[in-house]
Structure formats: structure tokens, C-alpha cells
JSON list of C-alpha atoms in Angstrom, two decimals:
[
{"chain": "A", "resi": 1, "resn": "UNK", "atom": "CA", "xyz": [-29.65, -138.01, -104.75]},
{"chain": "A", "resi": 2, "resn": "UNK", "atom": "CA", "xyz": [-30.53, -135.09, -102.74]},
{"chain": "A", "resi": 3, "resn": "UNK", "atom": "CA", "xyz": [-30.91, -132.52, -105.43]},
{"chain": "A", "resi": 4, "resn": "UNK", "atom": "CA", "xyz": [-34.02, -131.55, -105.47]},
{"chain": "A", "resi": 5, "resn": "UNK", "atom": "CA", "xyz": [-33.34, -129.44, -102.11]},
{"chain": "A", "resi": 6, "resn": "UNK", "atom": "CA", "xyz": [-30.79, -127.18, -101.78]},
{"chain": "A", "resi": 7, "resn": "UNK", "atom": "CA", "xyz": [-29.26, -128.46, -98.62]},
{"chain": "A", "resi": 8, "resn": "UNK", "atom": "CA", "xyz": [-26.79, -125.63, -97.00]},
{"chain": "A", "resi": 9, "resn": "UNK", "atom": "CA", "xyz": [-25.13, -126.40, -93.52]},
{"chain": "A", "resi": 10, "resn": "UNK", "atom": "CA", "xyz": [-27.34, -123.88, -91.56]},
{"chain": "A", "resi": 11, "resn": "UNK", "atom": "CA", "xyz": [-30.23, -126.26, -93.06]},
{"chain": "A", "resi": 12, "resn": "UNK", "atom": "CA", "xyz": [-28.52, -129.66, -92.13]},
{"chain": "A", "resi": 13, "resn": "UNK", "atom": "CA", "xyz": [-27.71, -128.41, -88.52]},
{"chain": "A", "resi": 14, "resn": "UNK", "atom": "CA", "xyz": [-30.96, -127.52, -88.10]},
{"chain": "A", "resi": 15, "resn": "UNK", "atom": "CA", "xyz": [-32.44, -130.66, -88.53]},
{"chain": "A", "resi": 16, "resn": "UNK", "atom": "CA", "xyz": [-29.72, -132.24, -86.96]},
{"chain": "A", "resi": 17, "resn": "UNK", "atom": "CA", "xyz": [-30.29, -130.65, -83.66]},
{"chain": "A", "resi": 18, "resn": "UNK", "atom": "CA", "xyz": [-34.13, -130.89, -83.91]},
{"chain": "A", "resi": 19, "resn": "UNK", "atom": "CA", "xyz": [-33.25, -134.82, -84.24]},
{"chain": "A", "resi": 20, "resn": "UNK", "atom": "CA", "xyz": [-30.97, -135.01, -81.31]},
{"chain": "A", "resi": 21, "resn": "UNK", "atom": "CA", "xyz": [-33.57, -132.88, -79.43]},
{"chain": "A", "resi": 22, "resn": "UNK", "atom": "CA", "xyz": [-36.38, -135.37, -80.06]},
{"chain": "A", "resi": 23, "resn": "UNK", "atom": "CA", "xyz": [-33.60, -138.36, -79.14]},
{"chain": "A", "resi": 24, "resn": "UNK", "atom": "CA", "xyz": [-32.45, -136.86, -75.60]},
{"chain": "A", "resi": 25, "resn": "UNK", "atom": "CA", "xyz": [-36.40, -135.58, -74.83]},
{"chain": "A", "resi": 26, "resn": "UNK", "atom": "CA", "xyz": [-37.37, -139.43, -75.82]},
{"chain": "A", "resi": 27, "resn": "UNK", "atom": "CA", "xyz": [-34.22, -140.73, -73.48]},
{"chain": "A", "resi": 28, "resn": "UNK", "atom": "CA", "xyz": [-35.04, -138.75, -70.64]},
{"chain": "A", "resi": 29, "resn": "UNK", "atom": "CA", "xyz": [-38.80, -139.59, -70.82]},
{"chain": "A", "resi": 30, "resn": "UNK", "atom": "CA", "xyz": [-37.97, -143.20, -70.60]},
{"chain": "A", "resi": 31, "resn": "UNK", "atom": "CA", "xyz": [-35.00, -142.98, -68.04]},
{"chain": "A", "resi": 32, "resn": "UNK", "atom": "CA", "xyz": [-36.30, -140.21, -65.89]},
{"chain": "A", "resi": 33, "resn": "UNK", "atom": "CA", "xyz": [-40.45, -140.00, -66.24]},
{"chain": "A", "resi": 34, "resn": "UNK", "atom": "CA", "xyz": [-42.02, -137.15, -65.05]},
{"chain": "A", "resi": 35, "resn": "UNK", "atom": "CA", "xyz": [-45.02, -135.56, -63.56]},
{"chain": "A", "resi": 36, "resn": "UNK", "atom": "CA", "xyz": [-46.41, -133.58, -65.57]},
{"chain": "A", "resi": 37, "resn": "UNK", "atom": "CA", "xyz": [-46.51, -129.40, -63.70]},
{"chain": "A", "resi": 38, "resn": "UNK", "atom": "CA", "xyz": [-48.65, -126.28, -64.15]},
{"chain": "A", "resi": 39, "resn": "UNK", "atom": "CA", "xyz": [-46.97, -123.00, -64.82]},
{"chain": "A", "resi": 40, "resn": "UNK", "atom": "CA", "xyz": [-48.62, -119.94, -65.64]},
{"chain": "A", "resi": 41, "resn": "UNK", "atom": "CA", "xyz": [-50.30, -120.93, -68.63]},
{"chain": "A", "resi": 42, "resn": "UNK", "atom": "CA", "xyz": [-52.40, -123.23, -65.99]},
{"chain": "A", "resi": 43, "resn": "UNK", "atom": "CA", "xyz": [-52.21, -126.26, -67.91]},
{"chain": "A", "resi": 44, "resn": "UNK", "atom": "CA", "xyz": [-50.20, -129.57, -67.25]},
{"chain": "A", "resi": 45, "resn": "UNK", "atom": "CA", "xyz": [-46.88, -129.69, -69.55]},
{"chain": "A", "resi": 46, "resn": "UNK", "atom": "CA", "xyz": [-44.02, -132.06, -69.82]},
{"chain": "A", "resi": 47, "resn": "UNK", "atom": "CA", "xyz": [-41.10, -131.82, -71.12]},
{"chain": "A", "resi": 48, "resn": "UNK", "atom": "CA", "xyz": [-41.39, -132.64, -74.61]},
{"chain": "A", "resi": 49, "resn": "UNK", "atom": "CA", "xyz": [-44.52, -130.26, -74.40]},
{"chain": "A", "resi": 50, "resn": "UNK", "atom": "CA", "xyz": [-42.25, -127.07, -73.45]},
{"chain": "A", "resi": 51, "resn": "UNK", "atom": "CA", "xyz": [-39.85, -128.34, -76.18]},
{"chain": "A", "resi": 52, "resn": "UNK", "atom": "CA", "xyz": [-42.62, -128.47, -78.26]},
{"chain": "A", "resi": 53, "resn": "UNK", "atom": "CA", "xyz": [-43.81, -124.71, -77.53]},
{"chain": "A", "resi": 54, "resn": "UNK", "atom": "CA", "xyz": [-40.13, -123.44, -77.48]},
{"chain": "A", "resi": 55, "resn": "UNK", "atom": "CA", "xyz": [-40.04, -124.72, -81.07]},
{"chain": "A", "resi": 56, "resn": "UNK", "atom": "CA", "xyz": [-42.94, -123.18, -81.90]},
{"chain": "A", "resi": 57, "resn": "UNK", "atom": "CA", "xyz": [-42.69, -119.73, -80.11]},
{"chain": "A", "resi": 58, "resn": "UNK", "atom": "CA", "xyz": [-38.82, -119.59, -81.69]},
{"chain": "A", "resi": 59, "resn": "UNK", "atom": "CA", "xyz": [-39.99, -120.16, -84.88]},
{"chain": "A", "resi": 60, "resn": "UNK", "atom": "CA", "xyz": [-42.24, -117.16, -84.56]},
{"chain": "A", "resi": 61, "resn": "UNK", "atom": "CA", "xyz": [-39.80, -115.17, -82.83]},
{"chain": "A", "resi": 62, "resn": "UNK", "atom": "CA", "xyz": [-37.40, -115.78, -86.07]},
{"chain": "A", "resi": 63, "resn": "UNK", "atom": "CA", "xyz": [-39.95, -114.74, -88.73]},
{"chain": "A", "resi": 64, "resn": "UNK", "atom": "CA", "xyz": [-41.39, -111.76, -87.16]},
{"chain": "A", "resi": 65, "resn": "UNK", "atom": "CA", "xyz": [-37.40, -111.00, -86.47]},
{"chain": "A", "resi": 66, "resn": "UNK", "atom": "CA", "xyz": [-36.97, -111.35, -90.25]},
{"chain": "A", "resi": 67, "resn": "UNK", "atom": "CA", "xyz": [-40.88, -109.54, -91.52]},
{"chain": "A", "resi": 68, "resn": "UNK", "atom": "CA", "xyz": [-39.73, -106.16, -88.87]},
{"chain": "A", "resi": 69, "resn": "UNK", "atom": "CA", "xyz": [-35.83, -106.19, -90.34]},
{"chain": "A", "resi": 70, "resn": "UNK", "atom": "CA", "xyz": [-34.54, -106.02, -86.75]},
{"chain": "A", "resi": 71, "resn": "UNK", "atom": "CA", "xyz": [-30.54, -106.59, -87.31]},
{"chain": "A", "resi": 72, "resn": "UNK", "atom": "CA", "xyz": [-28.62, -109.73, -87.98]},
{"chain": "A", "resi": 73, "resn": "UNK", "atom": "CA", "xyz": [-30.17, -113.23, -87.75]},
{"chain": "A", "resi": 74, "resn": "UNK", "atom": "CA", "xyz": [-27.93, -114.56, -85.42]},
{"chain": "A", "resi": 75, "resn": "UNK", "atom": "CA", "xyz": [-29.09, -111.94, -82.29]},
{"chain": "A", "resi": 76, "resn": "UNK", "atom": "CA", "xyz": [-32.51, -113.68, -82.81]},
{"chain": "A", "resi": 77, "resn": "UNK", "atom": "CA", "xyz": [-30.88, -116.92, -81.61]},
{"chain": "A", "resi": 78, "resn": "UNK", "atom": "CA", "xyz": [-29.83, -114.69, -78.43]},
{"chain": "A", "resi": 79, "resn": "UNK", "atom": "CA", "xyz": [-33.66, -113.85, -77.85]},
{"chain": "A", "resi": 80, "resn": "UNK", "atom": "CA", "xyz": [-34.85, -117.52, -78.83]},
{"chain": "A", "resi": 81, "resn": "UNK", "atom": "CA", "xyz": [-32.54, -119.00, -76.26]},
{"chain": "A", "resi": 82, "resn": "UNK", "atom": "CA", "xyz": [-33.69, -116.34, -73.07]},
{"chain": "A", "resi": 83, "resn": "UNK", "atom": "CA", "xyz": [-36.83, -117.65, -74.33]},
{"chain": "A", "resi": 84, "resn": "UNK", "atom": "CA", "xyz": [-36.48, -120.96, -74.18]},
{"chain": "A", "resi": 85, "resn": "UNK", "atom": "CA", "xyz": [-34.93, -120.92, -70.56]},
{"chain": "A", "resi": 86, "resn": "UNK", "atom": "CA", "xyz": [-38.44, -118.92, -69.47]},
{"chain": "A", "resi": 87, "resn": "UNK", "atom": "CA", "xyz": [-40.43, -121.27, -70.85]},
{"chain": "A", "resi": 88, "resn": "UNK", "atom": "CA", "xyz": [-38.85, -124.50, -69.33]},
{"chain": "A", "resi": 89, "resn": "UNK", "atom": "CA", "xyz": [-38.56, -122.25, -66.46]},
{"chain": "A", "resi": 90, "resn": "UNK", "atom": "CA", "xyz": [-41.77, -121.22, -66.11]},
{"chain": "A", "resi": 91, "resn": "UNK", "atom": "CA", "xyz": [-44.50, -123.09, -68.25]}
]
């Protein structure tokens, strides 16, 4: 059925914790709604917005990581997750 990708269990976990991301961010919005703050971009964000700009920024981090060869995948995660603390720190 799902041939037609080659579906590895780095690939499922991956989706399955962008999926359980998007669930808790979508609980918490409804249980707990926020206001949305200015960090020092200088623009309003929420929650799902920093989510939204972790995702983005750690996909970058990972292909540039890959493109400049420097060291094993995994320390990228290391670097993704200090980022991701900044931004919900921060933006």
C-alpha cells in the first residue's frame, strides 16, 4: 500500500512528532489561549507561530549542516534544540 515511498523509521518519527506537535500546540491553544508577545523580531507571535519558525529555522539549520559536511547528523539535533529554546525564549 505504501510502496511508492520508501518509509524508514527516522522518516515515520518525523512525521509522527510533527503530528503530535500540531495536536499539543492545537490543545494548548484551546485550553490555555494566549496573548499574543513581541520579542526581538518586534512582531506579535504565538505559540504555534514560534513552532512554526522553529520548524522552519531547524530545517535550515539541518541542510546547511548537511551542504558544509559539518560532522554527524545527530549533533545538528543538539544545535536545532538550543535553537528552539531561544526562539520560544525570545521571539
Amino acid at each position: 500500500m505504501l510502496d511508492w515511498m520508501a518509509w524508514t523509521w527516522p522518516t515515520a518519527a518525523f512525521f509522527i512528532v510533527i503530528a503530535v506537535l500540531l495536536t499539543t500546540f492545537t490543545v494548548l491553544a484551546i485550553r490555555f489561549p494566549e496573548v499574543p508577545r513581541k520579542g526581538v523580531l518586534r512582531i506579535e507571535t504565538t505559540r504555534g507561530d514560534r513552532l512554526f519558525i522553529t520548524l522552519l529555522g531547524s530545517a535550515f539549520i539541518n541542510l546547511a549542516w548537511l551542504g558544509l559536511a559539518l560532522g554527524p547528523q545527530p549533533y545538528a539535533l543538539i544545535v536545532c534544540l538550543v535553537y528552539a529554546f531561544a526562539v520560544f525564549r525570545w521571539v
